[in-house]
Amino acid sequence: MNTQTMKSYVIGLDLGGTNSVFGVVDSRGDIKATTAIKTQGFDNVEDYVDASVEALQIIIDQVGGIDKIKAMGIGAPNGNFYKGTIEHAPNIVWGKGIVPLAEMFSKRLNNIPVALTNDANAAAIGEKIYGVARGMKNFIVITLGTGVGSGIVVNDQLVYGSDGFAGELGHVIMRRENGRKCGCGRTGCLETYCSATGVARTAREMLQTTDEPSLLREIKAEDITSLSVSLAAEKGDKLALKIYKFTGDMLGEACADFAAFSSPEAFIFFGGLTKAGDLIMKPIKESYEKHVMSTFKGKAQFLVSGLDGSSAAILGASAVGWDIQ
Amino acid sequence: MNTQTMKSYVIGLDLGGTNSVFGVVDSRGDIKATTAIKTQGFDNVEDYVDASVEALQIIIDQVGGIDKIKAMGIGAPNGNFYKGTIEHAPNIVWGKGIVPLAEMFSKRLNNIPVALTNDANAAAIGEKIYGVARGMKNFIVITLGTGVGSGIVVNDQLVYGSDGFAGELGHVIMRRENGRKCGCGRTGCLETYCSATGVARTAREMLQTTDEPSLLREIKAEDITSLSVSLAAEKGDKLALKIYKFTGDMLGEACADFAAFSSPEAFIFFGGLTKAGDLIMKPIKESYEKHVMSTFKGKAQFLVSGLDGSSAAILGASAVGWDIQ
């Protein structure tokens, strides 16, 4: 193969509820060019793909044209890897029903292979290809954002399950009685406690049920966010530290159950909450070692994502492209 | 390859705490010959292997000698698939420490490949090769015996995890407060409620905490077993039916969490408790559909093992032999 036709790049698309960010990425994870459009503001998916391809054309040309592009990877909410579809995405106007997005992009991009999965799975493939999971065959990525997501790798392969939707560890039940109400319609899900919004809920609960002094009392209850907790914790606020301890304890307990499932070499945490560093990672690890079955004690590593925050989602999506067999 | 050298059989060894049962099995799951020795009564593993090979020689000769044997599969407690070892088996005198059983058998059997895993994993491979999971790429086998075991298949492969010990779903925590004490040293494990012994515990608890009339009241509390419950249920005993309902409800709740992990095509139940048929299977399925995330509702099948009870363990072990790559 001569250099003229060498396919040295993939396109990554991080499809979020607000923005759609595209990047052209090389095999080392260097982002060569990026562009973006608004995700919303299109009545139908055809118009969305039209606008995407128009924006993409410019960054594709920057690396030498479509012949240099091996594949495209998409990280999207409600993404079905097997079918390349977005299914019933609640927050995207043109995403109702079953949208064959991968096929539509492929047709418009010289029939390059296009794969699509949810963002947590994309993050897991990103860790495997560019991040801290390089060389690992069994690991679990847990994304701590607005929700709690997960990407599970077993025997060196992403776990998609029978329907393409496996790996929803944010929705295992951690409290079977008096659990918090979850957006999924059930109660007690891990996500209701350990997402950014869950952390804010914990803060409000602790402020209400204790008399402990805290910087957080200076903020109106409804305005408290996980960022407020983080800022208070940085100043040594004891209640804020307790909130991290509570969150980490529960994540460690959950991971102890996940170990019984796939005994991963590492749990890798991704997202805003990990910025708290040891304040969150230490309780996770301690709680895990306390709760896990003796068979698994002392074996798993607890790591923070190796992908750079601002470009992590693009890298994850592009990794899905590299991962196409 | 001429028929003289065609390797048409595998050896299966079901290594239990009391008996070690050997079978020579063909690719359709027909057991051509069996033999057995006591598992205990040997001071060291060398003597156990000597006695095994002596017994095996006779059934190997019955099918035409060792040249007809492709491989050997072993289902054993605390079996590590990656290393072919039994590790710290608490109930086997010669099984303390780390015993390289697969290698020892291979050396004594003309260097045929020998693979070893725990009995629940062996059961899962058995279902895949001879049973109700033929053609399935994602399923979970749950064994309901003295304990609760599991074998998980993802992407057509058994999940062994980073250390060879994955798939311990009997030890996910179902009650985080006031849970029953488990043999693993922790509390609230699924096994403490849904194993045969768990069912007997539930019976004793319900007899003590309610005034409900029941045939089980005619039995001394300490003599109640899961068989007592089964016999009472067959006679329509209402309390016995409640015990099955309680057990099935919890298994369904547990499976709902497992779906969030690997979204299997089917959950396959194996072991004595499944003889109760719909009395246990119906509550499991109903509870699952009630508790599972909406994404997964109505997708998974709930099946009873397709392996014949008396020979299931041998078939499972032999399947591990066929499954060697």
Short mmCIF file of C-alpha atoms in Angstrom, two decimals, chain A residues 82 87 138 140 150 152 154-155 157-169 171-177 184 186 253-254 256-265 290-297 299, chain B residues 82 138 140 150 152 154-155 157-169 171-177 184 186 253-254 256-266 290-297 299:
data_model
loop_
_atom_site.label_atom_id
_atom_site.label_comp_id
_atom_site.label_asym_id
_atom_site.label_seq_id
_atom_site.Cartn_x
_atom_site.Cartn_y
_atom_site.Cartn_z
CA TYR A 82 -25.02 -4.25 16.60
CA GLU A 87 -32.96 3.96 19.53
CA ASN A 138 -10.66 -7.55 31.43
CA ILE A 140 -14.59 -1.98 33.63
CA SER A 150 -20.22 1.84 32.20
CA ILE A 152 -17.24 -3.52 30.31
CA VAL A 154 -14.26 -9.16 28.92
CA ASN A 155 -11.78 -11.38 27.06
CA GLN A 157 -13.96 -7.46 23.83
CA LEU A 158 -16.61 -4.90 24.74
CA VAL A 159 -19.68 -6.52 26.31
CA TYR A 160 -22.68 -5.53 24.18
CA GLY A 161 -24.92 -8.42 25.22
CA SER A 162 -27.65 -10.06 23.20
CA ASP A 163 -29.26 -6.75 22.17
CA GLY A 164 -26.37 -4.27 22.02
CA PHE A 165 -27.36 -2.51 25.26
CA ALA A 166 -25.35 -4.37 27.93
CA GLY A 167 -23.20 -2.49 30.44
CA GLU A 168 -25.74 -0.34 32.29
CA LEU A 169 -24.06 -0.60 35.68
CA HIS A 171 -28.73 0.97 37.04
CA VAL A 172 -27.91 -1.92 39.33
CA ILE A 173 -29.94 -1.58 42.50
CA MET A 174 -27.95 -0.51 45.56
CA ARG A 175 -30.85 0.20 47.90
CA ARG A 176 -33.75 -2.21 47.65
CA GLU A 177 -35.75 -0.37 50.31
CA CYS A 184 -35.09 5.19 34.61
CA ARG A 186 -37.18 2.60 39.22
CA GLU A 253 -19.66 -1.85 47.33
CA ALA A 254 -21.01 -1.85 43.79
CA ALA A 256 -17.40 -5.67 44.79
CA ASP A 257 -20.53 -7.09 43.13
CA PHE A 258 -19.13 -6.37 39.66
CA ALA A 259 -16.00 -8.36 40.58
CA ALA A 260 -18.21 -11.39 41.27
CA PHE A 261 -19.37 -11.01 37.69
CA SER A 262 -16.27 -10.47 35.58
CA SER A 263 -13.31 -10.21 37.97
CA PRO A 264 -11.68 -7.32 36.09
CA GLU A 265 -8.01 -6.44 36.28
CA LYS A 290 -13.79 -4.43 52.68
CA HIS A 291 -16.80 -5.74 50.76
CA VAL A 292 -15.38 -7.95 48.01
CA MET A 293 -15.31 -11.75 48.25
CA SER A 294 -12.00 -13.01 49.63
CA THR A 295 -11.17 -14.70 46.28
CA PHE A 296 -10.86 -11.26 44.68
CA LYS A 297 -9.27 -9.25 47.50
CA LYS A 299 -6.32 -8.11 42.92
CA TYR B 82 -6.22 -20.27 33.21
CA ASN B 138 -24.79 -14.49 25.50
CA ILE B 140 -26.03 -17.04 32.09
CA SER B 150 -22.98 -19.35 37.89
CA ILE B 152 -21.54 -16.57 32.28
CA VAL B 154 -20.43 -13.33 26.72
CA ASN B 155 -19.63 -13.04 23.01
CA GLN B 157 -16.97 -17.23 25.43
CA LEU B 158 -17.02 -18.21 29.08
CA VAL B 159 -16.22 -15.28 31.36
CA TYR B 160 -13.20 -16.27 33.46
CA GLY B 161 -12.06 -12.73 34.28
CA SER B 162 -8.54 -11.57 34.99
CA ASP B 163 -7.78 -14.36 37.44
CA GLY B 164 -9.87 -17.32 36.25
CA PHE B 165 -12.44 -16.99 39.05
CA ALA B 166 -15.13 -14.73 37.53
CA GLY B 167 -18.79 -15.72 37.60
CA GLU B 168 -19.55 -15.94 41.32
CA LEU B 169 -23.08 -14.60 41.09
CA HIS B 171 -22.15 -13.98 46.07
CA VAL B 172 -23.62 -10.70 44.87
CA ILE B 173 -25.20 -8.94 47.83
CA MET B 174 -29.00 -8.95 47.84
CA ARG B 175 -29.54 -7.63 51.36
CA ARG B 176 -27.15 -4.93 52.49
CA GLU B 177 -28.76 -4.66 55.92
CA CYS B 184 -18.01 -16.88 52.28
CA ARG B 186 -19.91 -11.98 54.42
CA GLU B 253 -34.41 -9.29 41.19
CA ALA B 254 -30.86 -10.58 41.00
CA ALA B 256 -32.50 -7.91 36.66
CA ASP B 257 -29.13 -6.63 37.90
CA PHE B 258 -27.28 -9.26 35.85
CA ALA B 259 -29.11 -8.03 32.74
CA ALA B 260 -27.66 -4.56 33.34
CA PHE B 261 -24.28 -6.23 33.16
CA SER B 262 -24.35 -8.54 30.14
CA SER B 263 -27.92 -8.46 28.75
CA PRO B 264 -28.07 -12.21 28.12
CA GLU B 265 -30.39 -13.87 25.66
CA ALA B 266 -31.34 -16.40 28.33
CA LYS B 290 -41.08 -6.24 37.21
CA HIS B 291 -37.60 -5.20 38.32
CA VAL B 292 -35.53 -5.05 35.14
CA MET B 293 -34.70 -1.76 33.37
CA SER B 294 -37.21 -0.98 30.63
CA THR B 295 -34.49 -1.37 27.96
CA PHE B 296 -34.31 -5.10 28.75
CA LYS B 297 -37.97 -5.90 29.44
CA LYS B 299 -36.14 -9.81 25.94
#
